[in-house]
Tab-separated table of C-alpha atoms in Angstrom:
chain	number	residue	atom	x	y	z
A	1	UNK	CA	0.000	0.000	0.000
A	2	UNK	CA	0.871	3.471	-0.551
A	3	UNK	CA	1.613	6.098	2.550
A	4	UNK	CA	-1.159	8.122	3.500
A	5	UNK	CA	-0.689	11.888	3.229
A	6	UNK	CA	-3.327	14.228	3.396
A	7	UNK	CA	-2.064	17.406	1.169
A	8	UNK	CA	-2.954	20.927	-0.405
A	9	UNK	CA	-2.542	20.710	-3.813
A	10	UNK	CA	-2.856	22.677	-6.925
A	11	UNK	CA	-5.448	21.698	-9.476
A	12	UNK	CA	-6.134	21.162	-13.129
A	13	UNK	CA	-9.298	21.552	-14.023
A	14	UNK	CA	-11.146	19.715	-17.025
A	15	UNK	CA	-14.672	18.874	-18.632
A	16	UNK	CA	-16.447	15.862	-17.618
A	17	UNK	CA	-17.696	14.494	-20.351
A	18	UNK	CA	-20.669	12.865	-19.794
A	19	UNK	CA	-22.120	15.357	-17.257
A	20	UNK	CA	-23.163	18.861	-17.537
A	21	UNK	CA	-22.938	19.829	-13.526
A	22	UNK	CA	-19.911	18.216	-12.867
A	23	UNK	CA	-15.868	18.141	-13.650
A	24	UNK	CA	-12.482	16.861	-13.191
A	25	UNK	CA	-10.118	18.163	-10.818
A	26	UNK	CA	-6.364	16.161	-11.651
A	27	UNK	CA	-3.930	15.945	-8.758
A	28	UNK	CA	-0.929	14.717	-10.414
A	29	UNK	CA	-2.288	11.914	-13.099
A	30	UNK	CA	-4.911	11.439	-10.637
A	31	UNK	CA	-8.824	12.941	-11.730
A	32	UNK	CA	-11.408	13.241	-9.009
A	33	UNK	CA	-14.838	14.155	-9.770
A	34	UNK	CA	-16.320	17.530	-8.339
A	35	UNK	CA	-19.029	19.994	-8.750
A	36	UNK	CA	-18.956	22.005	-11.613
A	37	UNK	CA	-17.300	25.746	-11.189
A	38	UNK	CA	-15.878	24.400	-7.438
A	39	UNK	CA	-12.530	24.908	-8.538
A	40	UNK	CA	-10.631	26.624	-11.699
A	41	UNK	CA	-7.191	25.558	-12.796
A	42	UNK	CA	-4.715	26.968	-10.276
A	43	UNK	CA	-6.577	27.021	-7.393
A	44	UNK	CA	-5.305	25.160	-4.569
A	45	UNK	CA	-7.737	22.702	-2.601
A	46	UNK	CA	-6.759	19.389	-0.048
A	47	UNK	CA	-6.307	16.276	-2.024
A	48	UNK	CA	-7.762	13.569	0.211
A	49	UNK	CA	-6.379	9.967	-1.401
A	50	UNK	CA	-7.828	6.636	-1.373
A	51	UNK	CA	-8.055	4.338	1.597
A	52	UNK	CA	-8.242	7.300	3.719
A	53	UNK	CA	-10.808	6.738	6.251
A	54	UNK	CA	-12.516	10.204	7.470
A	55	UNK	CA	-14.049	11.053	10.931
A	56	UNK	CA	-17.989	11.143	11.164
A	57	UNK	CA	-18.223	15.239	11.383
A	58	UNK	CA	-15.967	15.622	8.445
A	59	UNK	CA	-17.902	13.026	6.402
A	60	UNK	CA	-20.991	15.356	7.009
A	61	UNK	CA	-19.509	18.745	5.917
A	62	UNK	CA	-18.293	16.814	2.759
A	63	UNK	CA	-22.204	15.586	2.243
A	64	UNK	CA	-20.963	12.153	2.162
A	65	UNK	CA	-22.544	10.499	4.331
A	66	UNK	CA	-23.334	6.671	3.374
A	67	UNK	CA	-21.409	7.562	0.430
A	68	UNK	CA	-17.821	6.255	1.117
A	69	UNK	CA	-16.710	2.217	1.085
A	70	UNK	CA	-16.408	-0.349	4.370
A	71	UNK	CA	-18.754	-1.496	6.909
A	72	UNK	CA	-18.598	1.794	8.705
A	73	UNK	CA	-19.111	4.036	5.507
A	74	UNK	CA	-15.852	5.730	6.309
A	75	UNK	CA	-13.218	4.886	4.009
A	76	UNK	CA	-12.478	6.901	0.842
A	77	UNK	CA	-12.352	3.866	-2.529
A	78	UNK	CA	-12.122	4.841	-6.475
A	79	UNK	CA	-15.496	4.863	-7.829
A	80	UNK	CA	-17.154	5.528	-11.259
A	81	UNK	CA	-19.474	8.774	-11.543
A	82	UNK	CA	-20.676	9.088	-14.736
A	83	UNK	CA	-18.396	7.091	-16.179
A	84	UNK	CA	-15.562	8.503	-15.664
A	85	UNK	CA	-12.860	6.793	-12.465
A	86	UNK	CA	-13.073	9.440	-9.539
A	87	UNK	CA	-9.450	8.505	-7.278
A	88	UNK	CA	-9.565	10.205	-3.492
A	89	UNK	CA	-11.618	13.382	-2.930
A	90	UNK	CA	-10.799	17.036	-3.268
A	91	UNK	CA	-12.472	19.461	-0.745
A	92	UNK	CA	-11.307	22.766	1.232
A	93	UNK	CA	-12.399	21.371	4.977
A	94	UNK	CA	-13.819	24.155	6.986
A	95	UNK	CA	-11.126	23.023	9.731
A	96	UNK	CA	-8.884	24.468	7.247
A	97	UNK	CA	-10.245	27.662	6.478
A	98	UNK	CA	-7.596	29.667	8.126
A	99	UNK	CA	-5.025	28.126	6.689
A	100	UNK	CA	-3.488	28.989	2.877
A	101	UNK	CA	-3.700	26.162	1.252
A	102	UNK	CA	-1.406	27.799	-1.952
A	103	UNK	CA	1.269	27.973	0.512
A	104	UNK	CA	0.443	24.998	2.197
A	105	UNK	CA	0.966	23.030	-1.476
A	106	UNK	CA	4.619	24.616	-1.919
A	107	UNK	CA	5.578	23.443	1.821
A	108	UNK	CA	4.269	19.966	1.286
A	109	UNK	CA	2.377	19.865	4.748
A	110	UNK	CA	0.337	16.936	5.496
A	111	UNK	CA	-3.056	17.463	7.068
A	112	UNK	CA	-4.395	14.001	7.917
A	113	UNK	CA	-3.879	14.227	11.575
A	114	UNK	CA	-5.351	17.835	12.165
A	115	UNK	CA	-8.531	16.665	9.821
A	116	UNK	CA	-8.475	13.423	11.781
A	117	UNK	CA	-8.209	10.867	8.901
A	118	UNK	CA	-6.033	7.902	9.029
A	119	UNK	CA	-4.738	4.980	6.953
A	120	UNK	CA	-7.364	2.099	6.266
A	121	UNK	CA	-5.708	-0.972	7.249
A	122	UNK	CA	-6.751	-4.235	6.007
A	123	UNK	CA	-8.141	-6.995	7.857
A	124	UNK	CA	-6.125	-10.200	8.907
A	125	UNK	CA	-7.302	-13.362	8.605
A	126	UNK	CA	-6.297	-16.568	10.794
A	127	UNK	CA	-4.077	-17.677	8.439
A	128	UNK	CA	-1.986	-15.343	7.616
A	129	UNK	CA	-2.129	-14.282	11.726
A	130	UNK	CA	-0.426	-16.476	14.380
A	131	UNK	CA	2.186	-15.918	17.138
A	132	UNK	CA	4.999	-13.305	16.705
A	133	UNK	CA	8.591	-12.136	18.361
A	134	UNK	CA	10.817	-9.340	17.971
A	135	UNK	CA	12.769	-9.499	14.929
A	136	UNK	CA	15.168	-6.402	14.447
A	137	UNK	CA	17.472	-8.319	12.216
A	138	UNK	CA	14.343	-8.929	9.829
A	139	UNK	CA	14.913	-7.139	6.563
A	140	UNK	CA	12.491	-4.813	5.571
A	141	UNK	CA	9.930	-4.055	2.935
A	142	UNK	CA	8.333	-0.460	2.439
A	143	UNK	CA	5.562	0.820	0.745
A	144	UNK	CA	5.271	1.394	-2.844
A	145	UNK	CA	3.715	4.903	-4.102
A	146	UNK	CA	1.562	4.939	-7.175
A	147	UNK	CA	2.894	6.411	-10.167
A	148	UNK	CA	-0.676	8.637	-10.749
A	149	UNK	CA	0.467	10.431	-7.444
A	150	UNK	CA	3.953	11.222	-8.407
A	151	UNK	CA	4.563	10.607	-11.633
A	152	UNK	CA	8.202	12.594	-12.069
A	153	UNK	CA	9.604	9.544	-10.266
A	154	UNK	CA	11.017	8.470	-13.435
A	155	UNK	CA	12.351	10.647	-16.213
A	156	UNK	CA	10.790	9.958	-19.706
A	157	UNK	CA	13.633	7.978	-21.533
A	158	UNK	CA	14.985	6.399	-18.331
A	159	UNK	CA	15.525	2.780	-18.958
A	160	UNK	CA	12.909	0.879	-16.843
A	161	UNK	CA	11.319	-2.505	-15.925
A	162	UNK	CA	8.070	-3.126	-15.426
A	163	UNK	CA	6.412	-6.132	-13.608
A	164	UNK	CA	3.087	-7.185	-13.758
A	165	UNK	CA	1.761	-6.772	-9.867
A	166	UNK	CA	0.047	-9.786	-7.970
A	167	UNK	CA	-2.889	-9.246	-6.045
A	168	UNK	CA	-1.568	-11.341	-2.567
A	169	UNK	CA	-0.498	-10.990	0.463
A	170	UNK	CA	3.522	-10.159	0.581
A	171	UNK	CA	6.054	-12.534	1.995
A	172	UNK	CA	8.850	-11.101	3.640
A	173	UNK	CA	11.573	-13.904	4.073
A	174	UNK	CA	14.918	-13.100	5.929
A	175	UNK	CA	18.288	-16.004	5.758
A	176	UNK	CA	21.029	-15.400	7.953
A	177	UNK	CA	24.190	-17.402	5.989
A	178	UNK	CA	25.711	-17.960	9.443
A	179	UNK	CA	23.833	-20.066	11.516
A	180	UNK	CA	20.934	-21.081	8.537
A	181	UNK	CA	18.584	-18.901	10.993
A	182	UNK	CA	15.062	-18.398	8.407
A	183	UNK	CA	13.096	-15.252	9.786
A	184	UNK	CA	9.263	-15.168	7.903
A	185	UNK	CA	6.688	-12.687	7.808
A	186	UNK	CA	4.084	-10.446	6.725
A	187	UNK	CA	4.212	-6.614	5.351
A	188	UNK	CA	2.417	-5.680	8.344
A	189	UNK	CA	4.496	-7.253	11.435
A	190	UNK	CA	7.466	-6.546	9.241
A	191	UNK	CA	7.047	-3.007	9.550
A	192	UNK	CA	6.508	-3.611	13.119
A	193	UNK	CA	10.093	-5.598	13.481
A	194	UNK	CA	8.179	-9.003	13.980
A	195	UNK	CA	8.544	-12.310	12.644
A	196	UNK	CA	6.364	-15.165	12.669
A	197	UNK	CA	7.118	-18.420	14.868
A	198	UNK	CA	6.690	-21.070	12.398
A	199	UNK	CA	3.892	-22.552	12.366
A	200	UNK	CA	2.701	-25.529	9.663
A	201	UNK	CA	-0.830	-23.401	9.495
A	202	UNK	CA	0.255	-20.169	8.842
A	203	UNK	CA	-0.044	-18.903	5.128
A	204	UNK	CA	3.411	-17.196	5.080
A	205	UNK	CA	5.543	-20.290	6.035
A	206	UNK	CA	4.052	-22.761	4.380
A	207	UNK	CA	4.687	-20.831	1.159
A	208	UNK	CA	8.394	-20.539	2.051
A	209	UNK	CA	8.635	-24.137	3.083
A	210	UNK	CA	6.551	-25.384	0.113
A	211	UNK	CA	8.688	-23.948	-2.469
A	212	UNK	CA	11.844	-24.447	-0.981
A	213	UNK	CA	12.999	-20.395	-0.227
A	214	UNK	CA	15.392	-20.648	2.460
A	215	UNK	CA	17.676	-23.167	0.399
A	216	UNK	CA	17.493	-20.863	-2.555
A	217	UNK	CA	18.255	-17.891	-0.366
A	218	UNK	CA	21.330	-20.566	0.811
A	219	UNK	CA	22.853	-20.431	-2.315
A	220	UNK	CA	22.056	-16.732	-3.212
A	221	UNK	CA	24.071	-15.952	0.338
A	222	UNK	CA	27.113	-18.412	-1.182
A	223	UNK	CA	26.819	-16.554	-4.288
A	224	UNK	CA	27.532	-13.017	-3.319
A	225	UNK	CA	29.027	-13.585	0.291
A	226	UNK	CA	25.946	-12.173	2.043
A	227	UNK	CA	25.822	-12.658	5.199
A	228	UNK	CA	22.022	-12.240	5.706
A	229	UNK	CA	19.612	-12.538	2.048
A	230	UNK	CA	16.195	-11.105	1.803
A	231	UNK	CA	13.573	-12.662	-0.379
A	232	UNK	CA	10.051	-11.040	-0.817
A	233	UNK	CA	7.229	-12.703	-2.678
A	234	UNK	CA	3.663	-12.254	-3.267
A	235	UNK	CA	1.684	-15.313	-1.847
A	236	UNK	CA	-1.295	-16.075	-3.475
A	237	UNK	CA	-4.362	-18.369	-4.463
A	238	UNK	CA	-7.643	-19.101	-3.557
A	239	UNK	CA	-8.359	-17.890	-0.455
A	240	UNK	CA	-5.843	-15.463	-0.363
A	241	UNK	CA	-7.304	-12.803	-1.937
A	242	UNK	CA	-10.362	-12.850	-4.947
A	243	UNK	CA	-8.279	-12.883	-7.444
A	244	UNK	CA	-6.536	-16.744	-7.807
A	245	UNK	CA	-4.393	-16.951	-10.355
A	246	UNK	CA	-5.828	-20.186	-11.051
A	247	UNK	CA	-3.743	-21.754	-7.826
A	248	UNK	CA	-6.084	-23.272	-5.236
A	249	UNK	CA	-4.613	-22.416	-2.134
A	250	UNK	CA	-3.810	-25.612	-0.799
A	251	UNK	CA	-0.368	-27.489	-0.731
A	252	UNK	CA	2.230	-27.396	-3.509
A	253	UNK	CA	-0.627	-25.394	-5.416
A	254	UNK	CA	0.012	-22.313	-3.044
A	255	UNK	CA	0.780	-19.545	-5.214
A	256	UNK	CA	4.124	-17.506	-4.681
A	257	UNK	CA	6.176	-15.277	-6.880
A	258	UNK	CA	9.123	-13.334	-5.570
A	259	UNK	CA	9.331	-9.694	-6.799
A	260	UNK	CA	12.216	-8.435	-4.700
A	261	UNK	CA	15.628	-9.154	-3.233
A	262	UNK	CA	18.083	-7.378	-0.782
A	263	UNK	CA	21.590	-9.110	0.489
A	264	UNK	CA	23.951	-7.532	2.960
A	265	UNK	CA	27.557	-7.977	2.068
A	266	UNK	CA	30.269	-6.522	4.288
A	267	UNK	CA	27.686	-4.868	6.132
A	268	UNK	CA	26.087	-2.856	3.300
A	269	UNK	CA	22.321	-3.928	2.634
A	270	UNK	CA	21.314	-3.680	-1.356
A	271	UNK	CA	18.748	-4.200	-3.962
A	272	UNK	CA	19.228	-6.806	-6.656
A	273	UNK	CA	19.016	-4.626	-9.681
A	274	UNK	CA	15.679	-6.001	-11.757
A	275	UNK	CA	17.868	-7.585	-14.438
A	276	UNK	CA	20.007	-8.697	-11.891
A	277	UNK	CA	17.123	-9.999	-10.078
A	278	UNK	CA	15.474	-11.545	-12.805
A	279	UNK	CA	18.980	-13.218	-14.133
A	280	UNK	CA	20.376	-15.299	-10.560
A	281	UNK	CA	16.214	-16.728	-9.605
A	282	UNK	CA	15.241	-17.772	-13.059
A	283	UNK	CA	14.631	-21.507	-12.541
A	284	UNK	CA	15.177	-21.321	-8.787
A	285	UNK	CA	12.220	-19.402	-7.753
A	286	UNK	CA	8.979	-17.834	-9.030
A	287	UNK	CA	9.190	-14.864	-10.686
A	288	UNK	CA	6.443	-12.151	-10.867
A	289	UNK	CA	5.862	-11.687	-14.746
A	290	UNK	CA	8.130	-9.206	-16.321
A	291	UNK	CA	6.395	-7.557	-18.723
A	292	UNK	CA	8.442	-4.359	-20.573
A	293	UNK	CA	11.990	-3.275	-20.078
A	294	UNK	CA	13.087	-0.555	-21.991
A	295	UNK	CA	12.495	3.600	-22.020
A	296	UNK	CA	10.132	5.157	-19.424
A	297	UNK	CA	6.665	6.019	-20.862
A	298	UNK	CA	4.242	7.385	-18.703
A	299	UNK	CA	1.206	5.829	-21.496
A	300	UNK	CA	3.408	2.361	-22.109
A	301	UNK	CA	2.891	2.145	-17.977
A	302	UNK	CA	-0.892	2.600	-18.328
A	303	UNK	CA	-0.945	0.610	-21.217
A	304	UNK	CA	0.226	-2.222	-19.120
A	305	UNK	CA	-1.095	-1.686	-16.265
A	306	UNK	CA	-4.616	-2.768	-17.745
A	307	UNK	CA	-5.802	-6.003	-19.477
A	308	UNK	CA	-5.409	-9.469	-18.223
A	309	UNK	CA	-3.487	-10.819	-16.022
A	310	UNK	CA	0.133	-13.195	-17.272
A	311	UNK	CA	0.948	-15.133	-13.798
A	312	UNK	CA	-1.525	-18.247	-14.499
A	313	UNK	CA	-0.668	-18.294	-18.505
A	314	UNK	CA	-4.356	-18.609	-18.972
A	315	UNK	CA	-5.680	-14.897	-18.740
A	316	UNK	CA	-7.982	-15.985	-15.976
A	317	UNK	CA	-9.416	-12.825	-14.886
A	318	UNK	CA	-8.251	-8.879	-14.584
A	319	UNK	CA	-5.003	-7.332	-13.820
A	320	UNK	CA	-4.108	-5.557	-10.741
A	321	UNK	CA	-1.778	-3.537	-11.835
A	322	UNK	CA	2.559	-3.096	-12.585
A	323	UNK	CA	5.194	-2.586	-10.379
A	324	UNK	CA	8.128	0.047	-12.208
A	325	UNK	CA	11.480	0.099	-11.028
A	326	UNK	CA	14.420	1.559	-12.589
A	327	UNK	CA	16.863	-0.991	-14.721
A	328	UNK	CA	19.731	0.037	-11.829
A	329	UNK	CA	18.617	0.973	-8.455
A	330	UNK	CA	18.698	4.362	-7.379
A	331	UNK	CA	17.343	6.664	-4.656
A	332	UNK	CA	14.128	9.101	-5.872
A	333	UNK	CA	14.324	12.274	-4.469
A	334	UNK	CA	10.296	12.508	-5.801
A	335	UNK	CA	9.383	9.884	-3.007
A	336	UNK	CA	12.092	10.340	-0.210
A	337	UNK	CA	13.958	6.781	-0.896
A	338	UNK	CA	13.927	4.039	-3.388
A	339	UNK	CA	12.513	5.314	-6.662
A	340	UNK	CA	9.694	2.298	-7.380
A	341	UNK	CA	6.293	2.920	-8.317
A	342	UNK	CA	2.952	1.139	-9.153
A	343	UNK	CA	0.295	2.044	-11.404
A	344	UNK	CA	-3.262	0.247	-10.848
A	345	UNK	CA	-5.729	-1.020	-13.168
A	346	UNK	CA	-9.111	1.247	-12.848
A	347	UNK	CA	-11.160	-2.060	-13.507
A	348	UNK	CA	-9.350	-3.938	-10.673
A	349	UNK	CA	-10.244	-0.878	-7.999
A	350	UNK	CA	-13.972	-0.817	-9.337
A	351	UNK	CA	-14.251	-4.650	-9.064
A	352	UNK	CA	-16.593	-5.949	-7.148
A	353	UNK	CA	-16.399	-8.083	-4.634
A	354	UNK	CA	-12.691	-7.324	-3.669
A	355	UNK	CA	-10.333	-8.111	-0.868
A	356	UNK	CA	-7.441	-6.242	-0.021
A	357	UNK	CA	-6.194	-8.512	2.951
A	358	UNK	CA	-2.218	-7.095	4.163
């Protein structure tokens, strides 16, 4: 998931073109839907983005009130008005009024917690739960930004590699080469520094003991004298999440595709560079399907980013999205740290029926 960050922004402003009392306000590649003559190109306004979940009075004063998505009615979800995809919300809050919001855009300030909205975070079910200790020797995984939020991440021209992205539940799988010590666990006790105690139940480790990770990671760490490997993978199947991939869920059919690897060597933790990445696990682990690799194109990415998905080789249903990285790793100063990015299908966040399970 993305970070939340609740921001002034300035607006473009276009027609909507299938209703007369109503336009598009864009917030980077992102269009939200508004009333017509709310805004003009220029102004400034709050950009509130999806899976933000809003407090009850501010829900009111936006006149959204059994409007929004979740049981409560609180959380902010892309939508379809009038046929055209509406991402996040724009507003000026009344709690704001004092407050100039052109400035506000410049400095970059973040409003969530003086408007009192927070991150939705998704449910966990029992088996992907289970006991968990401290782990500060666990390496990490972050969150990925979406490419319609900042989408100077990558220069047009830069050479790039885009993977197609799963819809799991992410793996995060550390090997120390010393003592053979496997650390396993999810994205969300991960960024806690926790790892889950194995357990023949839980979703995470039997996907890392059913297809054999920690000997892999073995002789990745014998490889490139690493002294601790990290291997992250998207688990998935049914009962994972609604979208299958065509894998069932249950024993050696248990979906998992690794999309990531970091080793530490002589104390320095890195990235595998994607063709890197791509070159050392072919045939020892599942990849994630790469899908482009050449020049940066903001329309190639959301080209790709639609259609059907590649991981079962059958086109079994819709495509959640792509993952972009650069060909060589490299710090964005765009996002604050790694510059990676992800751009989402609009027909997987209108689906129905979806689960977004951490």
């Amino acid at each position: 998931m993305s970070t939340l960050r609740v921001t002034a922004e300035l607006l473009t402003v276009h027609e909507h073109p299938n209703a007369d009392a109503l336009e598009l306000a864009q917030v980077g590649l992102y269009r939200a839907v508004v009333a017509k003559g709310a805004y003009r190109s220029g102004d400034a306004a709050v950009y509130i983005p999806e899976q933000a979940v809003l407090p009850p009075d501010l829900i009111d004063e936006l006149g959204l009130t059994g409007r929004l998505a979740g049981k409560d009615k609180d959380r902010v979800k892309a939508v379809r008005l009038r046929g055209e995809l509406s991402q996040g919300i724009v507003c000026r809050p009344r709690a704001l009024a004092d407050v100039d919001l052109a400035a506000a855009a410049a400095d970059g300030t973040d409003f969530a917690e003086r408007l009192g909205i927070t991150k939705w975070v998704p449910p966990v079910p029992t088996s992907m739960s289970g006991d968990v200790d401290p782990a500060p020797d666990l390496l990490p995984w972050g969150d990925v930004e979406n490419i319609r939020r900042y989408p100077d991440v990558f220069a047009p021209g830069e050479p790039v590699v885009l993977t197609e992205k799963v819809h799991g539940t992410a793996c995060l799988m550390t090997y120390h080469a010393d003592d053979g010590r496997v650390l396993v666990s999810s994205k969300g006790f991960g960024a806690k520094g926790l790892a889950l105690r194995e357990d023949p139940r839980n979703l995470y480790w039997r996907a890392v003991r059913g297809h054999g990770v920690p000997a892999a990671a073995a002789r990745l760490a014998a490889r490139f004298g690493a002294t601790r490997v990290g291997v992250f993978g998207e688990v998935y199947g049914a009962g994972v999440q609604d979208l299958a991939y065509g894998a069932d869920g249950r024993g050696d059919t248990l979906g998992y595709a690794v999309f990531d690897v970091s080793v530490e060597v002589a104390g320095q933790v890195r990235r595998l560079d994607a063709e890197e990445l791509h070159g050392v696990l072919d045939g020892e682990l599942p990849l994630v399907p790469l899908l482009y690799a050449g020049p940066y194109d903001i329309a190639k990415v959301l080209e790709l980013a639609t259609g059907r998905e590649t991981v079962s080789g059958r086109e079994l249903h819709l495509r959640e999205g792509v993952v972009i990285r650069p060909a060589a790793e490299r710090y964005s100063p765009v996002v604050g740290g790694r510059a990676i990015a992800k751009a989402v299908s609009p027909a997987y966040l209108t689906r129905k029926g979806g689960t977004e399970f951490e």
